[in-house]
Each structure stands twice: as C-alpha cells, then as structure tokens.
mmCIF file of C-alpha atoms in Angstrom:
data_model
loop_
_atom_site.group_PDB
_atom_site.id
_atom_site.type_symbol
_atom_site.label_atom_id
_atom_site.label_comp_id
_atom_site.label_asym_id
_atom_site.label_seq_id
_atom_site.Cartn_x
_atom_site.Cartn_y
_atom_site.Cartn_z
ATOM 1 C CA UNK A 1 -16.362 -46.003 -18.461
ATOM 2 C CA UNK A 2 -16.496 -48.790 -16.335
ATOM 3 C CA UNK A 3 -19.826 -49.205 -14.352
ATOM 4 C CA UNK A 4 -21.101 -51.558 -11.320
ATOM 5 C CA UNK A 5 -23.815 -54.302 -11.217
ATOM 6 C CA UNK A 6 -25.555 -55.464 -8.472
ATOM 7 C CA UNK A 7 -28.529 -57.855 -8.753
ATOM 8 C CA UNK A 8 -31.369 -57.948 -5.653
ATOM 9 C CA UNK A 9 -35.090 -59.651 -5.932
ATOM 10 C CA UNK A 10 -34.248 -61.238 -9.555
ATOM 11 C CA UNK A 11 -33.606 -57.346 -10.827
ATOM 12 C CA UNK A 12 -30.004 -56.382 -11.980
ATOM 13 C CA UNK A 13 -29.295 -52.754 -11.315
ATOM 14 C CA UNK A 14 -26.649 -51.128 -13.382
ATOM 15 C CA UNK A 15 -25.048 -47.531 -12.926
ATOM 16 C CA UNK A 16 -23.364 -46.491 -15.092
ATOM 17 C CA UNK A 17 -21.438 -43.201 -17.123
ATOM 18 C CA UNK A 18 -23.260 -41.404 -19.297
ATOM 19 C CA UNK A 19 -21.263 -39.041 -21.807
ATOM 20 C CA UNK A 20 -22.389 -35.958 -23.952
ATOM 21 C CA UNK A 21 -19.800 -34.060 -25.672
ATOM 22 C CA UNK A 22 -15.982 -33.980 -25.657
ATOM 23 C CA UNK A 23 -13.883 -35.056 -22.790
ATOM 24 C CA UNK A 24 -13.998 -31.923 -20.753
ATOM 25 C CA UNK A 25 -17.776 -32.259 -20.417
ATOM 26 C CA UNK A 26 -18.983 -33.478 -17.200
ATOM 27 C CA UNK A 27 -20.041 -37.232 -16.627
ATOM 28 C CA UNK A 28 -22.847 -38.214 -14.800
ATOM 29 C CA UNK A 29 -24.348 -41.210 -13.249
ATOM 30 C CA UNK A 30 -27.066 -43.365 -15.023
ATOM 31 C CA UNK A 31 -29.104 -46.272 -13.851
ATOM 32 C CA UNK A 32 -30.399 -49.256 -16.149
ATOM 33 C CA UNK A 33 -32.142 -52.324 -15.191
ATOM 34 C CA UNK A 34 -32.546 -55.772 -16.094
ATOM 35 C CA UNK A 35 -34.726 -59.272 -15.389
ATOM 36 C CA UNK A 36 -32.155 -61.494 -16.680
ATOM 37 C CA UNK A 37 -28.846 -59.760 -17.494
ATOM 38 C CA UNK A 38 -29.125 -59.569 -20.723
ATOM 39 C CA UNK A 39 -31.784 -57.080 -21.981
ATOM 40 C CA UNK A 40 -31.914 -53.443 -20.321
ATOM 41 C CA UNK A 41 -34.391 -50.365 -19.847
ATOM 42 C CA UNK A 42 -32.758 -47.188 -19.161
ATOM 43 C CA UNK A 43 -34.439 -45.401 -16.067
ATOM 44 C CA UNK A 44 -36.862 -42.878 -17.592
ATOM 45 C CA UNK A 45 -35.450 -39.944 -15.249
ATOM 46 C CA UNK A 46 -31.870 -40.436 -16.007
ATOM 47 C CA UNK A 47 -29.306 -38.864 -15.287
ATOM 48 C CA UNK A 48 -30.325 -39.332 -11.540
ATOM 49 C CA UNK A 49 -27.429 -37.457 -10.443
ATOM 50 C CA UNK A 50 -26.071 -34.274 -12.260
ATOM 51 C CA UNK A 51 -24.722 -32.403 -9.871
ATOM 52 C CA UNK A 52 -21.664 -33.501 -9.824
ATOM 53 C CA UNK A 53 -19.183 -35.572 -12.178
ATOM 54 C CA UNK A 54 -19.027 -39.424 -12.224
ATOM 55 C CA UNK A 55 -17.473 -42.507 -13.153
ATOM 56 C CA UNK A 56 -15.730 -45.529 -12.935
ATOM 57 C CA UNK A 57 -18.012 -46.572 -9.562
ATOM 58 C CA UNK A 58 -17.835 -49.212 -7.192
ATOM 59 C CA UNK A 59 -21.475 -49.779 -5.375
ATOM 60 C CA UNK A 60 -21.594 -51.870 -2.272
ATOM 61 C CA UNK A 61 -25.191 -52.097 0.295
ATOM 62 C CA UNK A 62 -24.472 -52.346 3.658
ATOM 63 C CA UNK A 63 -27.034 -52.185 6.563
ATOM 64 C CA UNK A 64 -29.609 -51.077 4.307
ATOM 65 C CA UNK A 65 -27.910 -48.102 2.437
ATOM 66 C CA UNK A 66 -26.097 -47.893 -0.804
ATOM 67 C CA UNK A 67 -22.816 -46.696 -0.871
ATOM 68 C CA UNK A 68 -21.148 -45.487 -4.241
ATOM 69 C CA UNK A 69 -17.245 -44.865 -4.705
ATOM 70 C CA UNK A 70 -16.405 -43.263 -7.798
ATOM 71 C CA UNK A 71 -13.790 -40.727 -9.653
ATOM 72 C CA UNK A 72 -14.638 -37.424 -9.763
ATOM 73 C CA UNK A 73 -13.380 -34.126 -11.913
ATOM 74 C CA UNK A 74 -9.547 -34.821 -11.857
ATOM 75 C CA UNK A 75 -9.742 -38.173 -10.937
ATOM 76 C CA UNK A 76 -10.599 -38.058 -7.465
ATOM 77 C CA UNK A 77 -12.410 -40.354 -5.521
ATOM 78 C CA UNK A 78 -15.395 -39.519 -3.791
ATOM 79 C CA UNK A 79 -18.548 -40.848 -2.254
ATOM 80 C CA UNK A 80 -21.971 -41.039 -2.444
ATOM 81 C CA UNK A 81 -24.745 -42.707 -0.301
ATOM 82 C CA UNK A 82 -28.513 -43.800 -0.977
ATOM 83 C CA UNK A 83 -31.407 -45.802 -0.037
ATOM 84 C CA UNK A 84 -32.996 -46.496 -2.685
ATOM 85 C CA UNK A 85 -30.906 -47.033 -5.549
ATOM 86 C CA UNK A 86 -31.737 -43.313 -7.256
ATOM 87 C CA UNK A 87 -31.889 -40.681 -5.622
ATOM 88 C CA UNK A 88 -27.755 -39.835 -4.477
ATOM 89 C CA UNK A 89 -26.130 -37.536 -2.009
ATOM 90 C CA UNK A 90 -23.055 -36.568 -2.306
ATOM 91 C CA UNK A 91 -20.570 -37.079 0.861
ATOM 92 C CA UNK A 92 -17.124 -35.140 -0.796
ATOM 93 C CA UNK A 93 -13.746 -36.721 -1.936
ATOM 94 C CA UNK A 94 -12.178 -39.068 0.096
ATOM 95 C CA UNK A 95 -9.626 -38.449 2.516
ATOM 96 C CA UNK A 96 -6.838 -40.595 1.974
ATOM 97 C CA UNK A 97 -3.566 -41.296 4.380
ATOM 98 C CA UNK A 98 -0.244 -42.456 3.826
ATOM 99 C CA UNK A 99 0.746 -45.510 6.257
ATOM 100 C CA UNK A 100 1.946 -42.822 8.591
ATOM 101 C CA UNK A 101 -0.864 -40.476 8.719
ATOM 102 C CA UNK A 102 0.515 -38.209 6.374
ATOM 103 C CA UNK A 103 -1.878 -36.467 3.062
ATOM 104 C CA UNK A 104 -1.435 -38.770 0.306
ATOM 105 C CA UNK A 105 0.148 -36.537 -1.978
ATOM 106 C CA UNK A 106 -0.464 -34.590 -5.131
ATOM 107 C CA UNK A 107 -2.292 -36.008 -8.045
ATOM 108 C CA UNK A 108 -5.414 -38.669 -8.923
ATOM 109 C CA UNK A 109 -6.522 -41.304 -7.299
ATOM 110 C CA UNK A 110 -9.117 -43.000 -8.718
ATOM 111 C CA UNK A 111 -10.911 -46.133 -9.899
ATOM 112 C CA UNK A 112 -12.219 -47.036 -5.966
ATOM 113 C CA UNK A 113 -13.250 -50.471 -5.330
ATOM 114 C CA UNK A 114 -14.888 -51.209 -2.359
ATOM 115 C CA UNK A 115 -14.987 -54.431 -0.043
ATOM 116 C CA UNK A 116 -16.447 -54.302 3.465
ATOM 117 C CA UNK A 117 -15.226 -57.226 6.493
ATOM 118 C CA UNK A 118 -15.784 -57.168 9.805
ATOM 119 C CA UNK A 119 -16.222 -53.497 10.591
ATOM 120 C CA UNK A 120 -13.540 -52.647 8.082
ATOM 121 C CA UNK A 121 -14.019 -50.965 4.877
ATOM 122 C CA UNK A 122 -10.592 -51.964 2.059
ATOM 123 C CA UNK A 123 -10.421 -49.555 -0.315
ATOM 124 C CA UNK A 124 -8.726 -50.295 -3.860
ATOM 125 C CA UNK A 125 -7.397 -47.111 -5.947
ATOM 126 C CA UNK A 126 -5.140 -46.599 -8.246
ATOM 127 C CA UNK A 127 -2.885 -43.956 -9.534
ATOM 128 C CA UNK A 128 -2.474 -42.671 -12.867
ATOM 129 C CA UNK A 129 -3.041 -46.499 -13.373
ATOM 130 C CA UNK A 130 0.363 -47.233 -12.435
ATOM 131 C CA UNK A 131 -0.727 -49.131 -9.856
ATOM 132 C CA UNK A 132 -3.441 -50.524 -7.416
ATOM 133 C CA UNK A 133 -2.901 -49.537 -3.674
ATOM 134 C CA UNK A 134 -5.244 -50.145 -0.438
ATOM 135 C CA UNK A 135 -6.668 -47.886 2.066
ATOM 136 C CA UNK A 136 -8.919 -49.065 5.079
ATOM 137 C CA UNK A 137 -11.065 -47.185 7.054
ATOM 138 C CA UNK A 138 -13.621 -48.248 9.959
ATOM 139 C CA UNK A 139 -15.534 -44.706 9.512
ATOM 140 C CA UNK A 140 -15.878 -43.718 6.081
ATOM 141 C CA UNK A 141 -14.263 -40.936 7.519
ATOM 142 C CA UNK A 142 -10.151 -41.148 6.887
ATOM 143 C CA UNK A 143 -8.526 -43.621 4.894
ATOM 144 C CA UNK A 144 -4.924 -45.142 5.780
ATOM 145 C CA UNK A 145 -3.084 -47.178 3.433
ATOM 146 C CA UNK A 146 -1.908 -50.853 4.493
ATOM 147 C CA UNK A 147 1.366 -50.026 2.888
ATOM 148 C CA UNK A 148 2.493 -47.349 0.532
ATOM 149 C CA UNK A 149 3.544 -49.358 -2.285
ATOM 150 C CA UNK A 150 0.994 -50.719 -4.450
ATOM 151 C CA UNK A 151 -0.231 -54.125 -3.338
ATOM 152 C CA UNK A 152 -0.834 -54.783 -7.228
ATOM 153 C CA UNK A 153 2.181 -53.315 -9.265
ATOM 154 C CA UNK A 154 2.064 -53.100 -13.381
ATOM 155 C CA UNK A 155 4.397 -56.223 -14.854
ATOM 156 C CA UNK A 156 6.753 -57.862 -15.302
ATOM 157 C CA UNK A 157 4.260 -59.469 -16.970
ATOM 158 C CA UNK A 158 3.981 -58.247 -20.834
ATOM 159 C CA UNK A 159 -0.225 -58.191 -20.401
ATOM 160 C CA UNK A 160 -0.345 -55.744 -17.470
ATOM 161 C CA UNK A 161 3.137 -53.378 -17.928
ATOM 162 C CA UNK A 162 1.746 -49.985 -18.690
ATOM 163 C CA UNK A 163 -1.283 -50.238 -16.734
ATOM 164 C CA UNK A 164 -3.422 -51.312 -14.252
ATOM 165 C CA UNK A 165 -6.906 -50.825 -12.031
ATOM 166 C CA UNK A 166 -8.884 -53.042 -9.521
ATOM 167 C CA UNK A 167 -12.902 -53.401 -10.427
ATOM 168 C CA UNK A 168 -14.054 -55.797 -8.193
ATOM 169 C CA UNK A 169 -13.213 -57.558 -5.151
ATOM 170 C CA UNK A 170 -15.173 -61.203 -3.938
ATOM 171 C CA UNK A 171 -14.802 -63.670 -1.398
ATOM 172 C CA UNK A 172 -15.321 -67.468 -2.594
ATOM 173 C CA UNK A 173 -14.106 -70.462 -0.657
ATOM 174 C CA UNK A 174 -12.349 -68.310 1.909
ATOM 175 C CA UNK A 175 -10.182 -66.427 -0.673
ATOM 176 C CA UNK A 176 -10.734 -63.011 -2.373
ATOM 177 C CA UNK A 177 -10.407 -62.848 -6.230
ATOM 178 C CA UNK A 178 -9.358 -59.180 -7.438
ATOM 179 C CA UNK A 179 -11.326 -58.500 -10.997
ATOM 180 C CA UNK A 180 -9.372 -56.415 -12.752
ATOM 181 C CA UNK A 181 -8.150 -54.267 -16.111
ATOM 182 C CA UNK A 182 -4.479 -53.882 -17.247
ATOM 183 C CA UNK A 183 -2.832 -52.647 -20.858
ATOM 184 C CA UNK A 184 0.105 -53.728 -22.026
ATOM 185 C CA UNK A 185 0.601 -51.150 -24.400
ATOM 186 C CA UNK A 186 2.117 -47.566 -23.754
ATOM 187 C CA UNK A 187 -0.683 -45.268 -25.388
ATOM 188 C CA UNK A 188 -3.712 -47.581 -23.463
ATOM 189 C CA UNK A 189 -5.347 -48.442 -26.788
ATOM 190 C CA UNK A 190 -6.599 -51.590 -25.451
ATOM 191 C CA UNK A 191 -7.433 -52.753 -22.046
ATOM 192 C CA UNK A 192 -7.739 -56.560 -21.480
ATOM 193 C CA UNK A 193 -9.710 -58.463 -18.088
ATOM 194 C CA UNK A 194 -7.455 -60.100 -15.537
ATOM 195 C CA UNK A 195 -7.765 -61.895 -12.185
ATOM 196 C CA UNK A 196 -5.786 -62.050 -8.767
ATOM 197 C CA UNK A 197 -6.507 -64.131 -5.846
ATOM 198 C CA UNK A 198 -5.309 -62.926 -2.126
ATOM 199 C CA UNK A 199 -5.391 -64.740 1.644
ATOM 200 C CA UNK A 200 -5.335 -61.477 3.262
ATOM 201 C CA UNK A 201 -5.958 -58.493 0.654
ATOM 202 C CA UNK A 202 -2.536 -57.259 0.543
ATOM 203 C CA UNK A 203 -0.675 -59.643 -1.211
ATOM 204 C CA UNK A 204 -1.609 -61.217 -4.098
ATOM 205 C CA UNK A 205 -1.257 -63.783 -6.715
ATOM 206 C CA UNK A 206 -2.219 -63.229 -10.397
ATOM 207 C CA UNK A 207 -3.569 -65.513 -12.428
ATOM 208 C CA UNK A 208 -1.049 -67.643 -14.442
ATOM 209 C CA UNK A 209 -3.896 -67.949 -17.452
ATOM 210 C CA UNK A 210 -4.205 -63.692 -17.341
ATOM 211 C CA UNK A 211 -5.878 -61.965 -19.486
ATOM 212 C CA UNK A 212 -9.025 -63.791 -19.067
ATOM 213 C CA UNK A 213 -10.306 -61.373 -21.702
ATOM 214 C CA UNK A 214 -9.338 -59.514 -24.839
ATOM 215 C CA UNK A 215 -10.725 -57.786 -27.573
ATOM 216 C CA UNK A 216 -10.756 -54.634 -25.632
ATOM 217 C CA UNK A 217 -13.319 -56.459 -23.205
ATOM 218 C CA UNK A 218 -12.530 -54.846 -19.965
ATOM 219 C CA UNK A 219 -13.381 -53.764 -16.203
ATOM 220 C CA UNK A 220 -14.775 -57.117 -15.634
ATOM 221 C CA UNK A 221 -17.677 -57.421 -12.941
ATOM 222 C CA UNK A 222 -18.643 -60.764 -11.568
ATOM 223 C CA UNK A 223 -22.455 -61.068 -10.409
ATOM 224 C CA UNK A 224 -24.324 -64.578 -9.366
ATOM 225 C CA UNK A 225 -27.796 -65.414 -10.746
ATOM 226 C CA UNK A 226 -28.235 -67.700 -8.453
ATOM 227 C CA UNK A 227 -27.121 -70.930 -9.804
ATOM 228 C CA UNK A 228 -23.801 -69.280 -11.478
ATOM 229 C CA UNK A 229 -21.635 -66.163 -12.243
ATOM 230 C CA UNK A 230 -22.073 -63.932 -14.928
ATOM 231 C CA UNK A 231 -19.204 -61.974 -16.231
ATOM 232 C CA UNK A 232 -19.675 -58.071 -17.313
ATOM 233 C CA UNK A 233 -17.097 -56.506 -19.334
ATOM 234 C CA UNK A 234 -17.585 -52.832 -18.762
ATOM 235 C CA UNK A 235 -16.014 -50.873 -21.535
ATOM 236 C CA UNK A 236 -16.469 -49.493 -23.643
ATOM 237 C CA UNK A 237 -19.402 -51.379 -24.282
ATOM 238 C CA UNK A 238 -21.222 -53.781 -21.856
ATOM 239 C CA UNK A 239 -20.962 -57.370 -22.620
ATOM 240 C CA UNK A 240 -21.969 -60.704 -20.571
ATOM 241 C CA UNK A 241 -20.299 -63.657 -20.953
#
C-alpha cells in the first residue's frame, strides 16, 4: 500500500504498510530509513505502531510534531501525531462535513493527503476511489468540504475512468502539483502515476502527457535531495526514478 517519504538532515524516513496474512488481517505501520534514497534498513523495533490498523498515509511536520493521515479498518481516515518519528498516538477518525455542516455520509473515505497554508489544513480523500474531494480544517478538529463534488473526478479521460486517489500535494513556482494514482480498467488490475496542477486547490488541470507512469508503478511521491526531485512509486513495490 502506498506509503510517505520525507527526507530531514540527509536521512529519508519512510513509513510504510506492513502485511501478514490475508486481507482481513490488520495492517500496521512500519518505518525504514535511508542515506541516499536508494538503499534501506528496516527499523529494528518495527511495527512501531500495532494498535491499530494502517495504511495508505500522508505524513506532514508542522511546528515540530509529526502528523500522520491514514485509512483505517473500513477505510476510514484517521490521525495520528508524533515527535519523533516512532513512537505514534492515535487521535481517532476524522470528522468530516459536507459544505453545509452536515455528516458526510455513509461509507469510506480514505487515501488522506495532507497540505498545510496559512493556518489552514486541505485535506484530499477519496471515495471508493471514485473520486478525490477536499476538506479544510483550521483545528484538526472538524473537517468541511470546499464543495461536495469531487474537485478531481475519474475521466473522460481513458487513463483515469474507473479510478482515482490524490498522494501528494506540492507547491513549486506558486502553483500546487497534485501526485496522483488512477486505473483505467474496471477490476483495478493496474494503477498508473498521474499529475494535476491547481492555482487555488480546488480546481484543477491534469496533465495533457498523463500517466507519467505505467507498469503498475503507482502512488507517486515527490521528495528533493537537495539539488533535484526524486520520484517514489509506492506500490506495490517501492521504486525511485
């Protein structure tokens, strides 16, 4: 399942989903590290957090704690908080408004991405992957969607028709670039890595050259060394490019 990357000092920190057993088996987080991206040591003490399920997490530091946004059992979202990159507490699922101030209703909503602006956290979820949709929040507290249609909907395009989910969200030359993964087939036997670009975080542009990856190379992560971006495909294997 996807994972998240962040890179601090010249270390890259990876957390990621570790799986044993079928499907119904609970997920939990795991933490690798890196000096260059490329090779990895698993943390001796993983899983550092198994009391509770996790995946597909977003992981964003902000004045000097660690905040985590991933799915939970059913495909909820939830979050997490540390300061120190292992040791987790859990905050509960999050609580998610329509536009009006309504419950968002019945079902998952998962695959949180996370971008933080001037006081304002933007959260970027999807449903059943048939779409991505944004919540803000200036708490952590309640979420309220921008808009109750998605602010990324599947098609018309043939890559990204039966599915799609945002990953990652950066700002470069005063635009934000939306990393994401899309299918374009019904039973989701391949994912492929696409881009959108956004003025304002609600409406967006994709990329005319989409998929920028194939090969079942997907739930892209961008992170700078420095001097240039790496790309991470997340599943269902890590891969830089």
């Amino acid at each position: 399942e996807r994972g998240y990357i962040l890179r601090e000092d010249g270390i890259y920190y990876m957390w990621y989903t570790g799986y044993k057993g079928d499907e119904a088996v609970e997920k939990h987080l795991g933490l690798a590290t890196s000096t260059d991206g490329l090779s990895w040591t698993r943390y001796k003490d993983n899983p550092i957090f198994d009391s509770g399920w996790v995946e597909d997490m977003s992981v964003i530091k902000h004045e000097g704690t660690y905040y985590m946004f991933a799915e939970g059992r059913g495909d909820t979202a939830h979050m997490m908080t540390s300061t120190d990159r292992i040791h987790w507490e859990e905050k509960g699922p999050l609580d998610i408004r329509k536009s009006n101030g309504e419950p968002l209703g019945k079902g998952a909503y998962g695959t949180p991405s996370i971008w933080y602006e001037d006081g304002v956290w933007y959260l970027f979820y999807e449903r059943e992957d048939l779409g991505i949709w944004l919540a803000v929040s200036t708490d952590l507290t309640v979420w309220t969607n921008k808009q109750d249609e998605p602010v990324i909907k599947m098609g018309p395009e043939i890559y990204d028709q039966f599915a799609v989910a945002m990953d990652q969200i950066i700002k470069y030359n005063g635009r934000y670039y939306g990393y994401y993964h899309a299918t374009e087939f019904k039973d989701w036997h391949e994912w492929t890595s696409c881009i959108a670009m956004s003025e304002d975080l609600i409406h967006w542009e994709k990329y005319s050259g989409n998929p920028i990856m194939r090969e079942n190379k997907s739930s892209p992560i961008l992170v700078s060394d420095g001097e240039k971006y790496i790309l991470f495909t997340m599943h269902p294997e890590v891969c830089v490019h």
